[in-house]
Amino acid sequence: AWRLAPSPAGLPGLVLDAADAVRRANTLLDAAVVVGHDLRHDFKLLRRFHHRRVLLRDTAFCPLLNAGLESRAGRAGPPSLRALAREWLDESIHGDHAHNSVQDARTAMLLYRIIAPEWEQYVRKKWSEVPAEFLERRSARQAKKRSKSSESAAGAAKGLGERRRVLWGALRGRGSQGS
């Protein structure tokens, strides 16, 4: 069962059964661009096998982020979020602690925001534009606030500007060689 909202006494308010929770989650995801890490497992639990690629930002499968990993030689499968955070953000996540889904979500979003312009260009080139109905309408004030927020996220990743340009150039070069 899933708790929807706490009651004033600290006890669960409305408790949803698993099927209702999955239905509500899928309703929310139907109208969203989803950012996360290795979303295959999450989507499998939600029985969501139809999410459009143009609406996914999965850090496990982003070629630009993967190209930045020096320690991936000879390893199969997608890189761990821990490896991406260590390489791109110079951060150690989890450490000796248990898995923390909130920290994972924040880390995936920060990774996305660092390379968002390049990632969005990659998505447009590979699949298509994100349909307009999935884009939030923002006032000029909200857009300015978001711009400042994105700049601070990019600034949080020390010294990655030049590295990002080099990696994106290498990725574009690799793509054009295969065509």
Short mmCIF file of N, CA, C and O in Angstrom, two decimals, residues 56-146:
data_model
loop_
_atom_site.label_atom_id
_atom_site.label_comp_id
_atom_site.label_asym_id
_atom_site.label_seq_id
_atom_site.Cartn_x
_atom_site.Cartn_y
_atom_site.Cartn_z
N LEU A 56 12.36 10.65 -22.51
CA LEU A 56 13.22 10.09 -21.47
C LEU A 56 14.57 10.79 -21.43
O LEU A 56 15.16 11.07 -22.48
N ARG A 57 15.05 11.05 -20.24
CA ARG A 57 16.40 11.56 -20.03
C ARG A 57 17.04 10.64 -19.01
O ARG A 57 17.05 10.91 -17.82
N ASP A 58 17.53 9.50 -19.49
CA ASP A 58 18.08 8.46 -18.63
C ASP A 58 19.59 8.58 -18.61
O ASP A 58 20.26 8.33 -19.62
N THR A 59 20.14 8.97 -17.47
CA THR A 59 21.59 9.22 -17.37
C THR A 59 22.40 7.95 -17.60
O THR A 59 23.56 8.04 -17.98
N ALA A 60 21.81 6.78 -17.41
CA ALA A 60 22.54 5.53 -17.65
C ALA A 60 22.83 5.31 -19.13
O ALA A 60 23.77 4.61 -19.48
N PHE A 61 22.02 5.92 -19.99
CA PHE A 61 22.14 5.66 -21.43
C PHE A 61 22.46 6.91 -22.23
O PHE A 61 22.25 6.92 -23.44
N CYS A 62 22.96 7.94 -21.60
CA CYS A 62 23.32 9.17 -22.30
C CYS A 62 24.75 9.02 -22.85
O CYS A 62 25.70 8.90 -22.08
N PRO A 63 24.91 9.04 -24.17
CA PRO A 63 26.25 8.85 -24.73
C PRO A 63 27.25 9.91 -24.28
O PRO A 63 28.42 9.61 -24.10
N LEU A 64 26.81 11.14 -24.10
CA LEU A 64 27.72 12.19 -23.68
C LEU A 64 28.26 11.93 -22.28
O LEU A 64 29.45 12.06 -22.03
N LEU A 65 27.39 11.53 -21.36
CA LEU A 65 27.85 11.22 -20.00
C LEU A 65 28.74 9.99 -20.00
O LEU A 65 29.76 9.95 -19.31
N ASN A 66 28.38 8.98 -20.77
CA ASN A 66 29.16 7.75 -20.82
C ASN A 66 30.54 7.98 -21.44
O ASN A 66 31.51 7.35 -21.04
N ALA A 67 30.60 8.88 -22.42
CA ALA A 67 31.88 9.17 -23.08
C ALA A 67 32.87 9.78 -22.09
O ALA A 67 34.07 9.68 -22.29
N GLY A 68 32.38 10.38 -21.04
CA GLY A 68 33.25 11.02 -20.06
C GLY A 68 33.85 10.07 -19.04
O GLY A 68 34.68 10.47 -18.25
N LEU A 69 33.43 8.82 -19.06
CA LEU A 69 33.94 7.87 -18.08
C LEU A 69 35.24 7.24 -18.55
O LEU A 69 35.28 6.62 -19.61
N GLU A 70 36.25 7.39 -17.76
CA GLU A 70 37.55 6.84 -18.11
C GLU A 70 37.69 5.39 -17.67
O GLU A 70 38.45 4.64 -18.24
N SER A 71 36.92 4.98 -16.67
CA SER A 71 37.10 3.66 -16.08
C SER A 71 36.11 2.63 -16.60
O SER A 71 35.86 1.64 -15.95
N ARG A 72 35.52 2.83 -17.79
CA ARG A 72 34.50 1.91 -18.31
C ARG A 72 35.07 0.83 -19.22
O ARG A 72 34.34 -0.05 -19.67
N ALA A 73 36.34 0.86 -19.51
CA ALA A 73 36.93 -0.10 -20.45
C ALA A 73 36.65 -1.53 -20.01
O ALA A 73 36.90 -1.91 -18.88
N GLY A 74 36.10 -2.32 -20.93
CA GLY A 74 35.88 -3.73 -20.67
C GLY A 74 34.65 -4.05 -19.83
O GLY A 74 34.40 -5.20 -19.52
N ARG A 75 33.86 -3.05 -19.46
CA ARG A 75 32.67 -3.31 -18.64
C ARG A 75 31.42 -3.31 -19.51
O ARG A 75 31.25 -2.46 -20.36
N ALA A 76 30.57 -4.28 -19.26
CA ALA A 76 29.31 -4.36 -19.99
C ALA A 76 28.22 -3.64 -19.19
O ALA A 76 28.33 -3.50 -17.98
N GLY A 77 27.20 -3.22 -19.88
CA GLY A 77 26.07 -2.59 -19.22
C GLY A 77 26.28 -1.11 -18.98
O GLY A 77 27.36 -0.57 -19.22
N PRO A 78 25.24 -0.47 -18.51
CA PRO A 78 25.32 0.98 -18.29
C PRO A 78 26.17 1.30 -17.06
O PRO A 78 26.31 0.48 -16.15
N PRO A 79 26.73 2.50 -17.02
CA PRO A 79 27.53 2.89 -15.85
C PRO A 79 26.63 3.13 -14.64
O PRO A 79 25.45 3.44 -14.77
N SER A 80 27.19 2.98 -13.47
CA SER A 80 26.43 3.23 -12.25
C SER A 80 26.29 4.73 -12.04
O SER A 80 27.10 5.53 -12.53
N LEU A 81 25.29 5.12 -11.31
CA LEU A 81 25.10 6.52 -10.97
C LEU A 81 26.28 6.99 -10.12
O LEU A 81 26.73 8.12 -10.25
N ARG A 82 26.79 6.12 -9.29
CA ARG A 82 27.95 6.44 -8.45
C ARG A 82 29.16 6.81 -9.32
O ARG A 82 29.85 7.80 -9.07
N ALA A 83 29.39 6.03 -10.39
CA ALA A 83 30.53 6.31 -11.28
C ALA A 83 30.33 7.64 -12.01
O ALA A 83 31.27 8.43 -12.16
N LEU A 84 29.11 7.89 -12.48
CA LEU A 84 28.83 9.15 -13.17
C LEU A 84 29.01 10.34 -12.23
O LEU A 84 29.57 11.36 -12.61
N ALA A 85 28.52 10.21 -10.99
CA ALA A 85 28.65 11.31 -10.02
C ALA A 85 30.11 11.56 -9.68
O ALA A 85 30.55 12.70 -9.57
N ARG A 86 30.88 10.49 -9.54
CA ARG A 86 32.30 10.64 -9.22
C ARG A 86 33.03 11.33 -10.37
O ARG A 86 33.83 12.25 -10.16
N GLU A 87 32.74 10.93 -11.59
CA GLU A 87 33.45 11.46 -12.76
C GLU A 87 33.01 12.87 -13.12
O GLU A 87 33.83 13.73 -13.38
N TRP A 88 31.70 13.11 -13.17
CA TRP A 88 31.19 14.39 -13.66
C TRP A 88 31.03 15.44 -12.57
O TRP A 88 31.14 16.62 -12.84
N LEU A 89 30.68 15.02 -11.37
CA LEU A 89 30.38 15.97 -10.31
C LEU A 89 31.46 16.03 -9.24
O LEU A 89 31.39 16.85 -8.33
N ASP A 90 32.42 15.12 -9.34
CA ASP A 90 33.46 15.02 -8.32
C ASP A 90 32.84 14.83 -6.94
O ASP A 90 33.24 15.45 -5.97
N GLU A 91 31.79 14.00 -6.89
CA GLU A 91 31.07 13.70 -5.66
C GLU A 91 31.04 12.21 -5.44
O GLU A 91 31.03 11.42 -6.38
N SER A 92 30.98 11.83 -4.19
CA SER A 92 30.80 10.44 -3.81
C SER A 92 29.39 10.30 -3.25
O SER A 92 29.07 10.91 -2.24
N ILE A 93 28.56 9.52 -3.94
CA ILE A 93 27.21 9.33 -3.41
C ILE A 93 27.12 7.99 -2.72
O ILE A 93 27.88 7.07 -3.02
N HIS A 94 26.26 7.88 -1.79
CA HIS A 94 25.99 6.72 -0.96
C HIS A 94 27.10 6.42 0.03
O HIS A 94 26.82 6.19 1.19
N GLY A 95 28.35 6.41 -0.38
CA GLY A 95 29.43 6.07 0.54
C GLY A 95 29.17 4.71 1.15
O GLY A 95 28.88 3.75 0.45
N ASP A 96 29.23 4.62 2.47
CA ASP A 96 28.95 3.37 3.16
C ASP A 96 27.48 3.26 3.55
O ASP A 96 27.07 2.33 4.22
N HIS A 97 26.70 4.26 3.15
CA HIS A 97 25.30 4.31 3.54
C HIS A 97 24.44 3.50 2.58
O HIS A 97 24.85 3.15 1.48
N ALA A 98 23.23 3.24 3.02
CA ALA A 98 22.27 2.52 2.19
C ALA A 98 21.85 3.40 1.01
O ALA A 98 22.06 4.60 1.01
N HIS A 99 21.24 2.78 0.05
CA HIS A 99 20.71 3.46 -1.13
C HIS A 99 19.77 4.58 -0.69
O HIS A 99 18.95 4.39 0.20
N ASN A 100 19.86 5.73 -1.32
CA ASN A 100 19.01 6.87 -1.00
C ASN A 100 18.37 7.35 -2.30
O ASN A 100 19.03 7.97 -3.13
N SER A 101 17.09 7.08 -2.47
CA SER A 101 16.41 7.40 -3.73
C SER A 101 16.32 8.91 -3.97
O SER A 101 16.37 9.35 -5.12
N VAL A 102 16.22 9.70 -2.92
CA VAL A 102 16.16 11.16 -3.09
C VAL A 102 17.51 11.67 -3.60
O VAL A 102 17.58 12.48 -4.52
N GLN A 103 18.60 11.18 -3.01
CA GLN A 103 19.93 11.57 -3.45
C GLN A 103 20.15 11.13 -4.90
O GLN A 103 20.73 11.86 -5.70
N ASP A 104 19.69 9.94 -5.26
CA ASP A 104 19.82 9.46 -6.63
C ASP A 104 19.07 10.37 -7.60
O ASP A 104 19.59 10.71 -8.67
N ALA A 105 17.85 10.76 -7.24
CA ALA A 105 17.05 11.62 -8.10
C ALA A 105 17.73 12.98 -8.28
O ALA A 105 17.81 13.51 -9.39
N ARG A 106 18.24 13.53 -7.20
CA ARG A 106 18.93 14.83 -7.28
C ARG A 106 20.19 14.73 -8.13
O ARG A 106 20.49 15.62 -8.92
N THR A 107 20.93 13.65 -7.97
CA THR A 107 22.16 13.46 -8.73
C THR A 107 21.86 13.32 -10.22
O THR A 107 22.52 13.94 -11.06
N ALA A 108 20.84 12.52 -10.56
CA ALA A 108 20.47 12.35 -11.96
C ALA A 108 20.03 13.69 -12.56
O ALA A 108 20.41 14.02 -13.69
N MET A 109 19.26 14.47 -11.81
CA MET A 109 18.80 15.77 -12.32
C MET A 109 19.98 16.72 -12.50
O MET A 109 20.04 17.45 -13.49
N LEU A 110 20.92 16.72 -11.58
CA LEU A 110 22.08 17.60 -11.72
C LEU A 110 22.92 17.20 -12.93
O LEU A 110 23.35 18.05 -13.71
N LEU A 111 23.11 15.90 -13.14
CA LEU A 111 23.83 15.43 -14.33
C LEU A 111 23.11 15.89 -15.60
O LEU A 111 23.75 16.37 -16.54
N TYR A 112 21.80 15.76 -15.60
CA TYR A 112 21.03 16.20 -16.77
C TYR A 112 21.22 17.71 -16.99
O TYR A 112 21.48 18.15 -18.11
N ARG A 113 21.08 18.48 -15.94
CA ARG A 113 21.13 19.94 -16.08
C ARG A 113 22.50 20.44 -16.52
O ARG A 113 22.60 21.46 -17.19
N ILE A 114 23.55 19.72 -16.18
CA ILE A 114 24.90 20.12 -16.59
C ILE A 114 25.03 20.06 -18.11
O ILE A 114 25.66 20.93 -18.71
N ILE A 115 24.43 19.06 -18.73
CA ILE A 115 24.59 18.89 -20.18
C ILE A 115 23.26 19.04 -20.92
O ILE A 115 23.14 18.61 -22.06
N ALA A 116 22.28 19.67 -20.30
CA ALA A 116 20.94 19.77 -20.90
C ALA A 116 20.93 20.31 -22.33
O ALA A 116 20.27 19.72 -23.20
N PRO A 117 21.61 21.41 -22.63
CA PRO A 117 21.54 21.91 -24.02
C PRO A 117 22.05 20.88 -25.04
O PRO A 117 21.42 20.66 -26.08
N GLU A 118 23.15 20.24 -24.73
CA GLU A 118 23.69 19.23 -25.65
C GLU A 118 22.78 18.00 -25.71
O GLU A 118 22.58 17.43 -26.79
N TRP A 119 22.24 17.60 -24.57
CA TRP A 119 21.36 16.43 -24.53
C TRP A 119 20.10 16.70 -25.35
O TRP A 119 19.66 15.84 -26.12
N GLU A 120 19.52 17.88 -25.19
CA GLU A 120 18.31 18.20 -25.95
C GLU A 120 18.61 18.26 -27.44
O GLU A 120 17.78 17.83 -28.26
N GLN A 121 19.77 18.75 -27.81
CA GLN A 121 20.16 18.76 -29.23
C GLN A 121 20.29 17.33 -29.74
O GLN A 121 19.84 17.01 -30.84
N TYR A 122 20.89 16.46 -28.94
CA TYR A 122 21.04 15.04 -29.29
C TYR A 122 19.66 14.39 -29.49
O TYR A 122 19.44 13.67 -30.46
N VAL A 123 18.72 14.65 -28.58
CA VAL A 123 17.37 14.08 -28.67
C VAL A 123 16.67 14.56 -29.94
O VAL A 123 16.06 13.77 -30.66
N ARG A 124 16.77 15.85 -30.22
CA ARG A 124 16.14 16.39 -31.44
C ARG A 124 16.71 15.73 -32.69
O ARG A 124 15.98 15.41 -33.62
N LYS A 125 18.01 15.53 -32.70
CA LYS A 125 18.68 14.95 -33.86
C LYS A 125 18.33 13.46 -34.01
O LYS A 125 18.09 12.99 -35.11
N LYS A 126 18.32 12.75 -32.90
CA LYS A 126 18.12 11.29 -32.95
C LYS A 126 16.65 10.89 -33.10
O LYS A 126 16.34 9.98 -33.85
N TRP A 127 15.76 11.54 -32.35
CA TRP A 127 14.35 11.14 -32.38
C TRP A 127 13.47 12.23 -32.97
O TRP A 127 12.85 12.03 -33.98
N SER A 128 13.34 13.34 -32.30
CA SER A 128 12.54 14.46 -32.81
C SER A 128 12.41 15.49 -31.70
O SER A 128 12.93 15.33 -30.61
N GLU A 129 11.67 16.54 -32.01
CA GLU A 129 11.37 17.57 -31.01
C GLU A 129 10.49 16.97 -29.93
O GLU A 129 9.68 16.09 -30.20
N VAL A 130 10.61 17.48 -28.71
CA VAL A 130 9.67 17.11 -27.66
C VAL A 130 8.34 17.74 -28.04
O VAL A 130 8.29 18.94 -28.33
N PRO A 131 7.27 16.95 -28.08
CA PRO A 131 5.96 17.52 -28.44
C PRO A 131 5.60 18.68 -27.53
O PRO A 131 5.85 18.65 -26.32
N ALA A 132 5.00 19.70 -28.10
CA ALA A 132 4.68 20.94 -27.37
C ALA A 132 3.82 20.68 -26.14
O ALA A 132 3.98 21.37 -25.13
N GLU A 133 2.95 19.69 -26.19
CA GLU A 133 2.08 19.45 -25.04
C GLU A 133 2.84 18.96 -23.81
O GLU A 133 2.31 18.97 -22.70
N PHE A 134 4.09 18.56 -23.98
CA PHE A 134 4.89 18.11 -22.85
C PHE A 134 5.78 19.20 -22.28
O PHE A 134 6.47 19.00 -21.29
N LEU A 135 5.80 20.34 -22.92
CA LEU A 135 6.62 21.45 -22.45
C LEU A 135 5.79 22.36 -21.56
O LEU A 135 4.64 22.67 -21.87
N GLU A 136 6.39 22.78 -20.46
CA GLU A 136 5.70 23.70 -19.55
C GLU A 136 5.65 25.08 -20.17
O GLU A 136 6.61 25.53 -20.78
N ARG A 137 4.56 25.75 -19.98
CA ARG A 137 4.46 27.15 -20.39
C ARG A 137 4.96 27.98 -19.23
O ARG A 137 4.55 27.81 -18.11
N ARG A 138 5.92 28.87 -19.51
CA ARG A 138 6.52 29.68 -18.45
C ARG A 138 6.35 31.15 -18.77
O ARG A 138 6.47 31.56 -19.92
N SER A 139 6.16 31.90 -17.73
CA SER A 139 6.16 33.35 -17.89
C SER A 139 7.61 33.79 -18.05
O SER A 139 8.54 33.03 -17.76
N ALA A 140 7.85 35.00 -18.49
CA ALA A 140 9.21 35.52 -18.65
C ALA A 140 9.95 35.48 -17.31
O ALA A 140 11.13 35.19 -17.25
N ARG A 141 9.23 35.75 -16.24
CA ARG A 141 9.83 35.75 -14.90
C ARG A 141 10.30 34.34 -14.51
O ARG A 141 11.39 34.16 -14.00
N GLN A 142 9.46 33.33 -14.78
CA GLN A 142 9.83 31.95 -14.48
C GLN A 142 11.02 31.51 -15.33
O GLN A 142 11.91 30.82 -14.86
N ALA A 143 11.04 31.92 -16.60
CA ALA A 143 12.14 31.56 -17.49
C ALA A 143 13.45 32.15 -16.98
O ALA A 143 14.49 31.49 -17.00
N LYS A 144 13.42 33.40 -16.52
CA LYS A 144 14.62 34.04 -16.00
C LYS A 144 15.10 33.32 -14.74
O LYS A 144 16.29 33.06 -14.58
N LYS A 145 14.17 32.96 -13.86
CA LYS A 145 14.51 32.24 -12.63
C LYS A 145 15.13 30.88 -12.97
O LYS A 145 16.12 30.48 -12.40
N ARG A 146 14.54 30.20 -13.94
CA ARG A 146 15.06 28.89 -14.34
C ARG A 146 16.45 29.02 -14.94
O ARG A 146 17.32 28.20 -14.72
#
